[in-house]
């Protein structure tokens, strides 16, 4: 086998058997945007859909890693197999472990029922938004009953994490004006559970009250979920059971009236559409050699055509996909 | 004519005659992503390519508006007709004039050879990256010999402004650690001229020296342009002639050996590709009713297929574009 060839079937078999090296190798393929990725996706597909995917986001410094760690401990105490995917959308070039990772590793390194993985966006086709859901599928196939997806809350990432989770936790800390910021950033719309962490700090009660007020006044369809506001001090494991109880409540609510399925179908539709657009973009590059596109671009520069007409021509030349 | 119908031919005729209300109306159509946009593009196409497009970017507070204003004054003193497009990529919802706009308006309101326009991203198809180059074309068709495009330097916007300008000015202010920040943010790669504004402040000499050092050590192809570092105090019109001289130097360099044309062809190719992708994305929505995409997404959720295979199916069903 060449250096880029891999035995996908063997890796998937190893993964579904819970074999750590197969799992790690498979997620690496996903992260790297390996050419075998579609093959991996197909092989993993039958094993998905069992894990409860819990997203965890918030600004730097609110205690995401500590909370994730505390949740892993609490989930393990309940006998559940747990996957953790720490995603850093802001570091396309780091490609390595997050800072908090080593700390977590130390505590859970010897536990075969905790699968930890950091992932950075590598700038390949579809980027992190394509890789993260596939990595979650791998952890799901690896028998993880809960998959925690932790992302740094910068810009659009809260919305992205909500795009791949069944239940989204948004973490805040007291006294950062976070309530207002959260409302502005559209965080309230994606949060299923609001966690005020570092609740031993001054202002925790006020922040909780503000958030409850905001949640209470947000427009919501009848019968919709009202995000609870939970206080915790994750570093001392205080309130973690309350956070977990809220997650379980939300999971139960999702399970009723086909909500979970609808949510997952909506997510899958968005994922499929994004991949289709990426594929079409790649086909533009295949069908139109650089010279071809340059000829159209030259016509635009010369005023012989305009960008819209040129784009129409590009689309027309793609033709049928029956290859 | 219906409310959404417009007489594009009349507006373009008015624009090429330099008629202010036609110009304003045409740019509004562009900004709004009006259905007549492709028609506008086609009608305007023969009149483009004459203006020297100068991009101007930098962090908030470095003096972009003041510099733009000073440059307009200097260009008018040389008898040139000037267009100004102030773009705010960070405010998709503002849709209004930028803060500095009224100030500028006051000074140049009575000058028929200054065309000022603010533009906000409206979140329509292709967004600002589609609208801004077309607005530049309108100002070009309106006989502006220089078009200044000013954008707030947040995140990717420096790269975007470089994507539509012949010459890109990056503004910095002393003592903000801007040199290092600029290097990190990839600003040095897009800058054709580096302007240290507010050069009467402490640290201006050090900032200039740092920048020259960074520029000197950047990898560059043989014969490539070396961005000059120019100091100015735009609020007192000091150094503005030096900035303008650097812009003229760069324009002359571009004019040699077909560089300007190559740059513009590259830009047009990127624009055409982006529009083609946007058109394809829209076609996915047309060809696949929501129910159709949901059926594929359901199959993904059930593990009967995977997202890549589903995406392939979406692409295949698009079929030929011969409509």
CSV table of N, CA and C in Angstrom, one decimal, chain A residues 125-126 270-284 318, chain B residues 274 276-285 311-312 314-315 318:
chain,number,residue,atom,x,y,z
A,125,UNK,N,-10.9,21.0,2.4
A,125,UNK,CA,-12.3,21.1,1.9
A,125,UNK,C,-13.4,21.0,2.9
A,126,UNK,N,-14.2,22.1,3.0
A,126,UNK,CA,-15.2,22.1,4.0
A,126,UNK,C,-14.8,22.4,5.4
A,270,UNK,N,-28.2,20.1,6.5
A,270,UNK,CA,-27.2,21.2,6.3
A,270,UNK,C,-25.8,20.7,6.0
A,271,UNK,N,-25.5,19.5,6.6
A,271,UNK,CA,-24.2,18.9,6.3
A,271,UNK,C,-24.1,18.5,4.9
A,272,UNK,N,-25.1,17.8,4.4
A,272,UNK,CA,-25.1,17.3,3.0
A,272,UNK,C,-25.0,18.5,2.1
A,273,UNK,N,-25.8,19.5,2.3
A,273,UNK,CA,-25.8,20.7,1.4
A,273,UNK,C,-24.4,21.3,1.4
A,274,UNK,N,-23.7,21.4,2.6
A,274,UNK,CA,-22.4,22.0,2.6
A,274,UNK,C,-21.4,21.2,1.8
A,275,UNK,N,-21.5,19.8,2.0
A,275,UNK,CA,-20.6,19.0,1.2
A,275,UNK,C,-20.9,19.0,-0.3
A,276,UNK,N,-22.1,19.2,-0.6
A,276,UNK,CA,-22.5,19.3,-2.1
A,276,UNK,C,-21.9,20.5,-2.7
A,277,UNK,N,-22.0,21.6,-1.9
A,277,UNK,CA,-21.4,22.9,-2.4
A,277,UNK,C,-19.9,22.8,-2.6
A,278,UNK,N,-19.3,22.1,-1.6
A,278,UNK,CA,-17.8,21.9,-1.6
A,278,UNK,C,-17.4,21.1,-2.9
A,279,UNK,N,-18.2,20.0,-3.1
A,279,UNK,CA,-18.0,19.2,-4.3
A,279,UNK,C,-18.1,19.9,-5.6
A,280,UNK,N,-19.2,20.8,-5.6
A,280,UNK,CA,-19.4,21.6,-6.8
A,280,UNK,C,-18.2,22.6,-7.1
A,281,UNK,N,-17.8,23.1,-5.9
A,281,UNK,CA,-16.6,24.0,-6.0
A,281,UNK,C,-15.4,23.3,-6.6
A,282,UNK,N,-15.2,22.1,-6.1
A,282,UNK,CA,-14.1,21.3,-6.6
A,282,UNK,C,-14.3,21.0,-8.1
A,283,UNK,N,-15.5,20.7,-8.5
A,283,UNK,CA,-15.7,20.4,-9.9
A,283,UNK,C,-15.5,21.6,-10.8
A,284,UNK,N,-15.8,22.8,-10.3
A,284,UNK,CA,-15.4,24.0,-11.1
A,284,UNK,C,-13.9,24.0,-11.4
A,318,UNK,N,-20.4,23.0,-16.4
A,318,UNK,CA,-20.3,21.9,-15.5
A,318,UNK,C,-21.1,20.7,-16.0
B,274,UNK,N,-16.7,32.7,-7.2
B,274,UNK,CA,-17.6,32.9,-6.1
B,274,UNK,C,-19.1,33.0,-6.5
B,276,UNK,N,-20.3,31.7,-9.2
B,276,UNK,CA,-20.8,30.4,-9.8
B,276,UNK,C,-21.2,29.5,-8.6
B,277,UNK,N,-20.4,29.5,-7.5
B,277,UNK,CA,-20.7,28.7,-6.4
B,277,UNK,C,-22.0,29.1,-5.8
B,278,UNK,N,-22.2,30.5,-5.7
B,278,UNK,CA,-23.5,31.0,-5.1
B,278,UNK,C,-24.6,30.5,-6.0
B,279,UNK,N,-24.4,30.6,-7.3
B,279,UNK,CA,-25.5,30.1,-8.2
B,279,UNK,C,-25.8,28.7,-8.0
B,280,UNK,N,-24.8,27.9,-7.9
B,280,UNK,CA,-24.9,26.4,-7.7
B,280,UNK,C,-25.7,26.1,-6.4
B,281,UNK,N,-25.3,26.9,-5.4
B,281,UNK,CA,-26.0,26.7,-4.1
B,281,UNK,C,-27.5,27.0,-4.2
B,282,UNK,N,-27.8,28.1,-4.9
B,282,UNK,CA,-29.2,28.4,-5.2
B,282,UNK,C,-29.9,27.3,-5.9
B,283,UNK,N,-29.2,26.7,-6.9
B,283,UNK,CA,-29.8,25.6,-7.7
B,283,UNK,C,-30.1,24.4,-6.9
B,284,UNK,N,-29.2,24.1,-5.9
B,284,UNK,CA,-29.5,23.0,-5.0
B,284,UNK,C,-30.9,23.2,-4.3
B,285,UNK,N,-31.1,24.5,-3.9
B,285,UNK,CA,-32.4,24.8,-3.3
B,285,UNK,C,-33.6,24.7,-4.3
B,311,UNK,N,-24.3,13.8,-0.6
B,311,UNK,CA,-23.9,15.0,-1.3
B,311,UNK,C,-23.7,14.7,-2.8
B,312,UNK,N,-23.1,13.6,-3.1
B,312,UNK,CA,-22.9,13.1,-4.5
B,312,UNK,C,-24.2,13.1,-5.2
B,314,UNK,N,-26.9,14.7,-4.5
B,314,UNK,CA,-27.4,16.1,-4.7
B,314,UNK,C,-26.8,16.7,-5.9
B,315,UNK,N,-25.5,16.5,-6.0
B,315,UNK,CA,-24.8,17.1,-7.2
B,315,UNK,C,-25.2,16.4,-8.5
B,318,UNK,N,-28.5,17.6,-9.9
B,318,UNK,CA,-28.5,18.9,-10.4
B,318,UNK,C,-28.6,18.9,-12.0
